[in-house]
């Protein structure tokens, strides 16, 4: 069976992100922010996927040999992307300079700007800096992942020998990476925090009477492997806290440094970190950690992407009861086209409604100052029985989840910290309300996190329903999580129990219909498609004549368009201003179309090792809505790429057709729907 390599496929996806930065038709500042997104993605890839391959390559057997053979391909692809990134970055800076937006360094400052920087260092930066002296016979102080450092070389007037030091650049919300300078009329000058510190080096090290002092940036990328201690005497929260500390001190897998760093300084740092020459040493430019470009100052609104504000769902009036609306009809929300405030309002209403007795919710990733958490706390204080299933092991959000788990527990919320051996990734809310003497459940089943910040830029679905069968099975899912017992469902698809088998049966049904000469198709939208068994089934369906249309944002291990294997499969990827995060699957069903939304990608981890939830859409108008949403995205010919040829990200172009940028088209689709009040 032909499968694209997962790691290389991920790099190809991130190259689609880089294409957005290279797209000269996009707003200039938005292109700069896409460079930040690309850089952030690449960092996480190195911490997680490259680090894993390095660990595997150090072992024995076929797995070690495969990893050792793969790593040079990964490094080569990353090097090619680095060149494209640097070219895009330089080009964007040149375009910015042409319209008066300048990124300057410490040697390009006017007298007024230099005074400003010295004052800024004294009032904001200096108190946050603790230089670390490096001596050849002493151990290097620990240097963390995720920070930028300046390696400093000092030469004194009275001595030919040099002194060395390291300064951590103290980036924070109070001390941002980019500082806007007083500028001449018609200009906006901006400087890296790095260069403000460079400007002040002699003042920082005044006691050494330096004749010359220079600083070159570097950073360390550490293995982000998160190991959970098997000690049964410890709680999962204790294990998660220890895992975070262990990750912070993970082994270096990459050392990125200014290629102009003096050889003696570089050799000293490399030896102190016990790094070996080779791919782990990565010479770069003057500045690192370019993910900070996502937070570049908003210096010119006309150079930013302008997107319409989120809409209210047409069925939901301001200051009206969502329970009343949901009791009358199912409601499908599609973020960020619809406002996420509807979910917040649902929780807030549940928190104060005297007839609501209990609230259940799963939490995987939440906002920094979460309105969802506040609503749950309010519900508990109002005497509701609130149960929050918090996945403590959500990668890179473990610390926040531990903090919120503690806050919720102290507020009277019952906190369940997951299921042994499984991650709880499903997105569920259940509010149980006493109505006419019986308890009725109001359920929310979604594809994305309960995070109002990312809901503004992530595309996701959320179904609100009072259907008895769905509410009952939603409660069964929570009971299963709490009791650590398997469950059986008919209306919901729940991994790792029935989701895989139900999808397998649905694909088999399409294969049987195709062989009978009936219409047969599968239309699906995922973040990633990597599970070998599901891909094998899709290949079999293609050979039987099933027409398969896939929208896959990220990793796709399926190879479409191969004669005799996958000629009936086409795959596109849409990368635009919103991150496409919604998952849906549509089956022809012999003319009785079956439509699902789900929290899971078709990845082995999602189908086998996570608690995931999907719902079949029973309301005909919502099935129509989701079908139309899929078709709008399928016909994107502005931001869609045809990824049929592995490693090549060709934009989809339709001869003679009107241009369709699907994310803008979906805004218009929902705006018209609000006007029609469908």
XYZ file of C-alpha atoms in Angstrom:
678
model
C 0.000 0.000 0.000
C 1.281 3.458 -0.918
C 1.489 5.917 1.981
C 3.098 9.344 2.014
C 5.564 9.838 4.860
C 3.885 11.640 7.747
C 6.821 13.880 8.699
C 7.533 14.980 5.139
C 3.826 15.535 4.541
C 3.713 17.819 7.568
C 6.613 19.865 6.188
C 4.790 20.134 2.877
C 1.762 21.460 4.774
C 3.858 24.110 6.524
C 5.170 25.145 3.132
C 1.559 26.007 2.272
C 1.600 28.337 5.266
C 4.815 29.864 3.934
C 3.114 30.367 0.560
C 0.679 32.726 2.288
C 3.635 34.884 3.326
C 4.896 34.828 -0.267
C 1.517 35.796 -1.745
C 1.943 39.398 -2.898
C -1.824 39.802 -3.289
C -2.272 39.414 0.480
C -2.031 42.401 2.854
C 1.575 43.124 3.744
C 1.348 42.858 7.516
C -0.694 39.692 7.242
C 2.107 38.154 5.193
C 4.551 39.059 7.959
C 2.327 37.340 10.531
C 2.172 34.214 8.376
C 5.962 34.080 8.653
C 5.448 34.000 12.420
C 2.905 31.189 12.102
C 5.283 29.213 9.874
C 8.121 29.692 12.348
C 5.979 28.629 15.306
C 4.811 25.531 13.420
C 8.376 24.624 12.475
C 9.547 24.970 16.089
C 6.861 22.579 17.335
C 7.689 20.144 14.539
C 11.342 20.047 15.615
C 10.463 19.690 19.312
C 8.041 16.846 18.720
C 8.489 15.042 15.403
C 12.204 15.595 14.692
C 13.068 14.862 18.316
C 11.158 11.582 18.066
C 13.044 10.558 14.916
C 16.343 11.376 16.603
C 15.415 9.164 19.562
C 14.378 6.349 17.206
C 17.572 6.644 15.154
C 19.652 5.982 18.260
C 18.024 2.589 18.745
C 18.427 -0.651 16.852
C 16.475 -2.549 14.253
C 14.381 -1.519 11.254
C 12.779 1.441 13.031
C 16.164 2.947 13.830
C 17.365 2.466 10.253
C 14.203 4.046 8.852
C 14.532 7.060 11.163
C 18.217 7.470 10.286
C 17.328 7.451 6.581
C 14.444 9.892 7.069
C 16.308 12.545 9.066
C 18.492 13.775 6.142
C 15.324 14.210 4.050
C 13.718 16.199 6.852
C 16.780 18.422 7.283
C 17.015 18.993 3.529
C 13.360 20.012 3.260
C 13.705 22.277 6.297
C 16.790 23.928 4.768
C 14.892 24.632 1.541
C 12.063 26.178 3.559
C 14.552 28.279 5.530
C 15.865 29.810 2.297
C 12.328 30.598 1.130
C 11.488 32.024 4.547
C 14.556 34.295 4.559
C 13.790 35.478 1.041
C 10.155 36.209 1.950
C 11.208 38.014 5.138
C 13.729 40.217 3.337
C 11.206 40.962 0.595
C 8.479 41.942 3.056
C 10.862 44.226 4.970
C 11.803 45.909 1.677
C 8.138 46.424 0.791
C 7.500 47.825 4.262
C 10.450 50.207 3.966
C 9.139 51.469 0.633
C 6.031 52.786 2.412
C 7.847 54.131 5.460
C 7.673 51.193 7.889
C 11.249 50.415 8.865
C 12.757 47.695 11.041
C 16.006 49.289 12.196
C 18.941 48.059 14.260
C 21.034 49.735 16.937
C 23.461 51.179 14.372
C 20.741 52.949 12.379
C 19.251 55.083 15.132
C 18.929 58.827 15.144
C 20.146 60.725 18.206
C 16.570 60.999 19.491
C 15.917 57.283 18.933
C 19.140 56.273 20.656
C 18.178 58.322 23.727
C 14.734 56.705 23.669
C 16.296 53.222 23.589
C 18.654 54.010 26.476
C 15.720 55.315 28.524
C 13.617 52.304 27.554
C 16.369 49.958 28.671
C 16.678 51.756 32.010
C 12.948 51.855 32.725
C 11.691 48.585 31.204
C 14.422 46.134 30.235
C 17.334 46.448 32.648
C 15.563 45.149 35.735
C 14.561 42.008 33.824
C 18.111 41.063 32.790
C 20.603 38.942 34.725
C 23.778 38.345 32.656
C 25.379 34.922 33.140
C 29.161 34.810 32.934
C 30.615 31.780 31.157
C 33.951 30.427 32.270
C 35.831 27.607 30.605
C 36.162 25.613 33.823
C 32.634 26.076 35.155
C 29.360 24.472 34.178
C 27.055 26.340 31.823
C 23.930 27.608 33.635
C 20.769 25.928 32.409
C 19.354 27.559 29.268
C 15.686 26.941 28.612
C 13.767 26.199 25.451
C 11.595 28.915 23.958
C 13.899 31.827 24.813
C 16.365 33.856 22.801
C 19.840 34.456 24.160
C 22.662 36.820 23.310
C 26.138 35.310 23.485
C 28.442 38.139 24.501
C 32.182 38.466 23.914
C 34.108 41.188 25.780
C 37.692 42.260 25.252
C 39.245 44.436 27.967
C 41.669 47.268 27.303
C 44.380 45.871 29.568
C 44.143 42.243 28.470
C 44.168 40.245 25.283
C 42.037 37.526 26.843
C 38.287 37.669 26.387
C 35.377 37.323 28.754
C 32.144 35.628 27.775
C 28.558 35.943 28.957
C 25.010 35.017 28.071
C 21.961 37.289 28.312
C 18.420 35.971 28.075
C 16.241 38.409 26.123
C 13.289 38.973 28.503
C 10.361 38.930 26.073
C 6.965 39.272 27.755
C 3.711 41.174 27.419
C 5.287 43.961 29.491
C 8.516 43.813 27.504
C 7.574 43.002 23.877
C 9.946 41.744 21.215
C 9.254 44.745 18.968
C 9.437 48.346 20.192
C 8.104 51.297 18.222
C 10.491 54.252 18.157
C 9.878 57.987 17.876
C 9.978 58.446 14.109
C 10.198 61.197 11.498
C 6.908 62.349 9.943
C 5.577 59.773 7.481
C 7.642 56.932 8.962
C 7.143 54.215 11.568
C 10.465 52.884 12.874
C 10.531 49.639 14.870
C 13.429 47.906 16.594
C 13.933 44.391 17.943
C 14.325 44.211 21.721
C 17.525 42.287 20.958
C 19.061 45.409 19.464
C 18.109 47.674 22.367
C 20.122 45.314 24.567
C 22.998 45.314 22.050
C 23.023 49.103 22.193
C 23.491 48.983 25.972
C 26.146 46.249 26.201
C 28.952 48.485 27.430
C 26.664 49.941 30.088
C 25.610 46.426 31.168
C 29.248 45.280 31.521
C 30.751 48.637 32.579
C 32.717 47.038 35.416
C 34.956 45.142 32.962
C 36.212 48.263 31.146
C 35.562 46.669 27.749
C 37.426 47.921 24.721
C 35.089 45.998 22.494
C 31.917 44.043 23.181
C 29.743 42.166 20.730
C 26.650 39.987 21.002
C 25.269 37.292 18.738
C 21.915 35.628 19.199
C 21.231 31.932 19.603
C 18.495 29.652 20.838
C 18.083 26.035 21.869
C 15.258 23.745 20.790
C 14.732 20.940 23.294
C 13.002 17.584 22.993
C 9.358 18.144 24.028
C 8.694 14.478 24.830
C 6.224 14.336 27.689
C 6.619 11.240 29.814
C 4.049 10.356 32.469
C 5.490 8.591 35.506
C 4.016 5.124 36.047
C 4.061 5.476 39.833
C 0.530 4.521 40.936
C 0.981 6.369 44.230
C 0.937 9.711 42.381
C -2.105 11.491 40.981
C -2.281 12.327 37.279
C -1.930 16.000 38.205
C 1.316 15.282 40.068
C 2.591 13.262 37.117
C 1.646 16.028 34.685
C 3.474 18.638 36.769
C 6.600 16.464 36.834
C 6.285 15.863 33.092
C 6.224 19.607 32.424
C 9.420 20.045 34.417
C 11.074 17.150 32.584
C 10.077 18.609 29.215
C 11.519 21.988 30.184
C 14.817 20.209 30.758
C 14.627 18.004 27.658
C 17.769 17.253 25.679
C 18.767 19.834 23.045
C 17.889 18.670 19.538
C 18.809 21.847 17.680
C 21.124 24.786 18.316
C 20.323 27.782 16.107
C 22.870 30.573 16.085
C 24.027 33.693 14.295
C 26.423 32.474 11.633
C 28.596 35.564 12.313
C 29.264 34.450 15.899
C 33.058 34.377 16.586
C 34.458 30.864 16.410
C 35.848 30.898 19.959
C 32.481 31.971 21.385
C 30.592 29.369 19.355
C 32.978 26.573 20.330
C 32.692 27.485 24.017
C 28.879 27.419 24.040
C 28.629 24.249 21.957
C 31.054 22.420 24.229
C 29.241 23.627 27.352
C 25.955 22.285 25.943
C 27.632 18.967 24.982
C 26.440 19.332 21.398
C 28.068 17.550 18.497
C 28.804 19.023 15.112
C 26.249 18.060 12.491
C 22.596 18.735 11.672
C 21.826 19.768 15.254
C 23.982 22.889 14.727
C 21.997 25.271 12.552
C 23.643 28.535 11.452
C 21.125 31.301 10.793
C 20.818 35.053 10.712
C 20.957 37.831 13.255
C 17.477 37.212 14.726
C 15.813 34.006 15.890
C 12.449 32.916 17.282
C 10.615 34.542 14.397
C 7.296 33.270 15.768
C 7.210 36.651 17.512
C 6.341 38.125 14.115
C 2.769 37.055 14.898
C 2.805 39.883 17.468
C 4.362 42.532 15.237
C 2.860 45.954 16.068
C -0.306 46.960 14.211
C 1.293 50.026 12.696
C -0.931 50.425 9.646
C -4.555 49.198 9.596
C -4.809 49.373 5.803
C -2.044 46.745 5.541
C -3.924 44.269 7.742
C -6.450 41.642 6.657
C -9.962 43.041 7.063
C -12.533 40.368 7.817
C -16.201 40.771 8.688
C -17.229 40.522 12.320
C -18.784 37.228 13.462
C -22.537 36.991 12.915
C -25.311 36.014 15.263
C -27.032 32.772 14.315
C -30.355 33.805 12.733
C -32.348 31.712 15.210
C -30.786 33.368 18.276
C -32.075 36.803 19.218
C -30.133 39.092 21.578
C -31.094 38.691 25.236
C -33.243 35.644 24.515
C -33.207 32.145 26.017
C -31.012 29.679 24.177
C -32.830 26.843 25.918
C -36.063 28.013 24.287
C -34.380 28.156 20.874
C -32.750 24.717 21.217
C -36.005 23.192 22.462
C -37.633 24.311 19.206
C -34.855 23.310 16.771
C -31.335 21.983 16.386
C -28.801 24.784 15.903
C -25.549 24.397 13.937
C -22.917 27.009 14.740
C -19.933 27.546 12.447
C -17.108 29.572 13.929
C -15.707 32.131 13.311
C -18.557 33.019 10.936
C -20.929 32.756 13.903
C -19.969 34.350 17.183
C -18.592 32.059 19.876
C -20.514 34.193 22.355
C -23.460 31.869 21.707
C -21.566 29.087 23.521
C -20.609 31.437 26.366
C -24.227 32.594 26.614
C -25.425 28.975 26.699
C -23.149 28.270 29.673
C -24.044 31.525 31.417
C -27.757 30.878 31.031
C -27.264 27.362 32.386
C -25.345 28.840 35.321
C -28.235 31.036 36.490
C -31.336 29.186 35.229
C -33.096 27.862 38.385
C -34.299 24.784 36.472
C -30.804 23.678 35.413
C -29.575 21.069 37.863
C -26.250 19.918 36.437
C -23.651 20.848 33.823
C -21.021 18.569 32.282
C -18.186 19.757 30.027
C -14.946 18.478 28.490
C -11.999 20.887 28.429
C -8.933 20.337 26.231
C -7.634 23.833 25.466
C -9.042 27.039 26.928
C -8.313 30.757 26.660
C -5.831 32.515 28.939
C -8.600 34.500 30.653
C -11.385 32.043 30.012
C -15.028 33.110 30.000
C -15.895 29.408 29.880
C -14.091 28.804 33.183
C -15.786 31.854 34.708
C -19.226 30.559 33.672
C -18.516 27.165 35.262
C -17.382 28.808 38.484
C -20.557 30.907 38.498
C -22.671 27.800 37.972
C -21.045 26.020 40.914
C -21.549 29.053 43.147
C -25.215 29.058 42.119
C -25.590 25.533 43.437
C -25.421 23.608 40.158
C -23.698 20.228 40.070
C -20.830 21.014 37.696
C -18.501 18.330 36.356
C -15.500 19.323 34.235
C -13.424 16.675 32.465
C -10.050 18.387 32.013
C -7.441 16.737 29.812
C -4.280 17.524 31.755
C -2.050 16.134 29.005
C -3.078 18.471 26.168
C 0.332 19.096 24.600
C 1.862 22.487 25.520
C -1.300 23.434 27.472
C -0.647 21.151 30.440
C 0.343 24.016 32.747
C -2.786 26.057 32.051
C -5.015 23.003 32.443
C -3.452 22.145 35.795
C -4.006 25.717 36.954
C -7.655 25.741 35.845
C -8.276 22.316 37.391
C -7.115 23.702 40.732
C -9.225 26.868 40.391
C -12.348 24.902 39.474
C -11.902 22.430 42.318
C -11.563 25.258 44.824
C -14.785 26.754 43.414
C -16.804 23.603 44.010
C -16.594 22.058 40.552
C -16.070 18.305 40.344
C -12.934 17.867 38.240
C -12.213 14.619 36.390
C -8.640 14.546 35.115
C -9.071 12.171 32.196
C -9.249 8.456 31.470
C -6.307 6.081 32.117
C -4.591 5.308 28.815
C -6.777 7.680 26.763
C -6.795 11.396 26.039
C -10.221 13.019 26.254
C -10.342 15.079 23.061
C -14.099 15.115 22.396
C -15.829 18.510 22.656
C -19.018 18.150 24.729
C -21.330 20.142 26.953
C -24.459 18.772 28.602
C -26.871 20.888 30.647
C -29.591 18.933 32.442
C -32.760 20.942 33.085
C -35.909 20.077 35.028
C -38.923 20.563 32.721
C -42.462 19.509 33.613
C -41.253 17.055 36.175
C -38.605 15.357 34.041
C -34.917 15.975 33.401
C -34.179 17.069 29.822
C -30.681 17.259 28.444
C -29.370 20.060 26.221
C -26.211 18.923 24.429
C -23.437 20.654 22.542
C -21.208 18.525 20.300
C -18.341 20.311 18.604
C -15.207 19.948 16.535
C -13.103 22.584 18.300
C -11.996 23.738 21.719
C -13.950 25.810 24.208
C -11.555 28.687 23.674
C -13.059 32.063 22.798
C -9.673 33.393 21.652
C -8.911 30.718 19.046
C -12.603 30.531 18.039
C -12.018 33.896 16.359
C -9.424 32.410 14.001
C -10.170 28.645 13.952
C -12.944 27.292 11.753
C -15.119 24.810 13.701
C -18.641 23.389 13.932
C -20.835 23.086 17.013
C -24.243 21.400 17.235
C -26.755 22.418 19.912
C -29.625 19.950 20.343
C -32.282 18.751 22.788
C -32.974 15.474 20.980
C -33.561 12.874 23.657
C -31.442 10.166 22.085
C -28.408 12.426 21.587
C -28.683 13.998 25.058
C -28.976 10.533 26.646
C -25.879 9.263 24.840
C -23.964 12.441 25.671
C -24.697 11.721 29.336
C -23.542 8.132 28.740
C -20.236 9.415 27.385
C -19.666 11.453 30.548
C -20.659 8.497 32.728
C -18.183 6.322 30.826
C -15.380 8.839 31.333
C -16.144 9.217 35.027
C -16.477 5.478 35.686
C -13.637 4.463 33.302
C -15.961 1.957 31.613
C -16.570 1.240 27.916
C -19.897 2.266 26.422
C -22.171 1.383 23.524
C -23.805 4.097 21.423
C -26.196 4.127 18.487
C -26.628 7.839 17.752
C -23.145 9.101 18.559
C -19.831 7.910 17.157
C -17.419 7.597 20.067
C -13.768 6.606 19.822
C -12.223 4.265 20.766
C -15.486 2.292 20.953
C -17.615 2.492 17.799
C -16.281 5.375 15.691
C -13.838 3.361 13.589
C -16.225 0.439 13.019
C -19.116 2.751 12.076
C -17.022 4.604 9.511
C -15.730 1.302 8.140
C -19.324 0.088 7.709
C -20.340 3.313 5.983
C -17.420 3.064 3.539
C -18.291 -0.596 2.882
C -21.852 0.486 2.099
C -20.563 2.954 -0.509
C -18.397 0.209 -2.028
C -21.397 -2.147 -2.309
C -23.532 0.557 -3.913
C -20.805 1.436 -6.414
C -20.468 -2.215 -7.423
C -24.257 -2.330 -7.983
C -23.986 0.652 -10.310
C -25.611 3.049 -7.855
C -24.347 6.542 -7.123
C -21.663 6.357 -4.442
C -19.508 9.098 -2.997
C -17.649 10.205 0.126
C -16.914 13.843 0.901
C -14.770 14.527 3.948
C -12.900 17.357 5.604
C -10.092 16.747 8.108
C -7.061 18.389 9.640
C -5.017 15.251 8.994
C -5.473 11.870 7.322
C -2.848 9.340 8.401
C -4.533 6.137 9.630
C -3.359 3.258 7.379
C -6.549 1.201 7.753
C -8.863 4.065 6.845
C -6.618 4.931 3.890
C -6.664 1.280 2.793
C -10.477 1.363 2.843
C -10.542 4.596 0.831
C -8.241 3.018 -1.762
C -10.580 0.018 -1.946
C -13.554 2.336 -2.355
C -11.779 4.195 -5.157
C -11.070 0.929 -7.003
C -14.767 0.049 -6.687
C -15.747 3.350 -8.327
C -16.692 5.451 -5.292
C -16.046 9.152 -5.987
C -14.055 10.552 -3.064
C -13.481 14.271 -2.426
C -11.193 15.165 0.483
C -10.271 18.532 1.997
C -7.234 17.970 4.224
C -5.566 21.000 5.759
C -2.428 19.350 7.124
C -0.801 15.929 6.919
C -2.177 13.604 4.243
C -0.602 10.160 3.939
C -3.060 9.117 1.224
C -1.729 9.507 -2.317
C -4.548 10.371 -4.745
C -4.692 9.965 -8.503
C -2.800 6.683 -8.863
C -4.255 4.553 -11.656
C -5.644 1.284 -10.325
C -5.499 2.489 -6.753
C -6.797 5.997 -6.133
C -7.815 7.511 -9.465
C -11.264 8.311 -8.063
C -9.818 10.299 -5.154
C -9.012 14.002 -5.270
C -7.498 15.916 -2.360
C -7.262 19.662 -1.868
C -5.996 21.751 1.050
C -7.285 25.189 2.000
C -4.881 27.460 3.866
C -6.081 31.001 4.483
C -6.521 33.560 7.242
C -8.593 31.128 9.347
C -7.131 27.814 10.427
C -9.388 25.110 8.970
C -10.128 22.938 12.005
C -13.656 21.637 11.370
C -14.145 17.939 10.602
C -17.079 16.514 8.684
C -17.865 13.431 6.614
C -20.675 13.039 4.060
C -21.716 9.661 2.639
C -24.068 9.249 -0.321
C -25.899 6.462 1.536
C -27.703 5.184 -1.546
C -29.471 8.494 -1.962
C -30.208 9.009 1.742
C -27.215 11.186 2.512
C -25.555 10.696 5.903
C -23.692 13.670 7.344
C -21.438 13.732 10.422
C -19.429 16.283 12.366
C -16.700 14.995 14.666
C -13.832 16.007 16.920
C -11.510 13.376 15.437
C -9.251 13.289 12.436
C -8.758 9.949 10.739
C -5.516 9.337 12.586
C -4.653 6.200 14.530
C -4.241 8.147 17.760
C -7.711 9.709 17.408
C -9.538 6.522 16.508
C -7.701 4.209 18.931
C -6.223 6.176 21.815
C -8.522 9.134 22.415
C -12.073 9.716 23.555
C -13.547 11.415 20.498
C -17.174 12.159 19.694
C -19.012 12.573 16.410
C -22.698 13.162 15.724
C -24.856 12.219 12.778
C -26.844 15.258 11.671
C -30.537 14.419 11.780
C -32.046 17.805 10.869
C -32.444 18.040 7.034
C -31.817 21.805 6.884
C -28.501 21.408 8.748
C -27.478 18.527 6.467
C -28.120 20.875 3.557
C -26.119 23.624 5.257
C -23.081 21.376 5.778
C -23.255 20.032 2.232
C -23.299 23.595 0.886
C -20.390 24.567 3.147
C -18.384 21.638 1.798
C -19.169 22.573 -1.808
C -18.141 26.191 -1.261
C -14.774 25.059 0.080
C -14.402 22.388 -2.591
C -14.736 25.059 -5.287
C -12.171 27.421 -3.744
C -9.843 28.545 -6.524
C -7.959 31.256 -4.636
C -6.603 29.638 -1.458
C -7.027 25.925 -2.258
C -4.051 23.788 -3.271
C -4.253 20.568 -5.251
C -1.976 18.206 -3.314
C -2.310 15.261 -5.698
C 1.404 15.402 -6.487
C 3.240 14.790 -3.229
C 5.501 17.628 -2.185
C 3.993 20.094 -4.656
C 1.513 22.737 -3.513
C -0.127 23.902 -6.733
C -2.884 26.463 -6.346
C -6.218 25.286 -7.734
C -7.145 27.288 -10.818
C -10.469 26.838 -12.604
C -10.447 28.115 -16.170
C -13.264 30.542 -16.851
C -14.810 30.263 -13.377
C -15.384 33.207 -11.092
C -12.856 33.444 -8.309
C -13.966 31.782 -5.074
C -12.063 32.439 -1.866
C -14.075 30.077 0.282
C -13.587 31.729 3.659
C -14.891 35.053 2.356
C -17.616 33.204 0.446
C -18.717 31.517 3.676
C -19.027 34.886 5.388
C -21.338 35.940 2.581
C -23.229 32.631 2.717
C -24.003 33.065 6.405
C -24.757 36.779 6.027
C -27.389 35.957 3.388
C -28.724 33.213 5.636
C -29.079 35.669 8.512
C -30.982 38.014 6.246
C -33.298 35.192 5.136
C -33.499 33.993 8.773
C -33.320 30.377 7.672
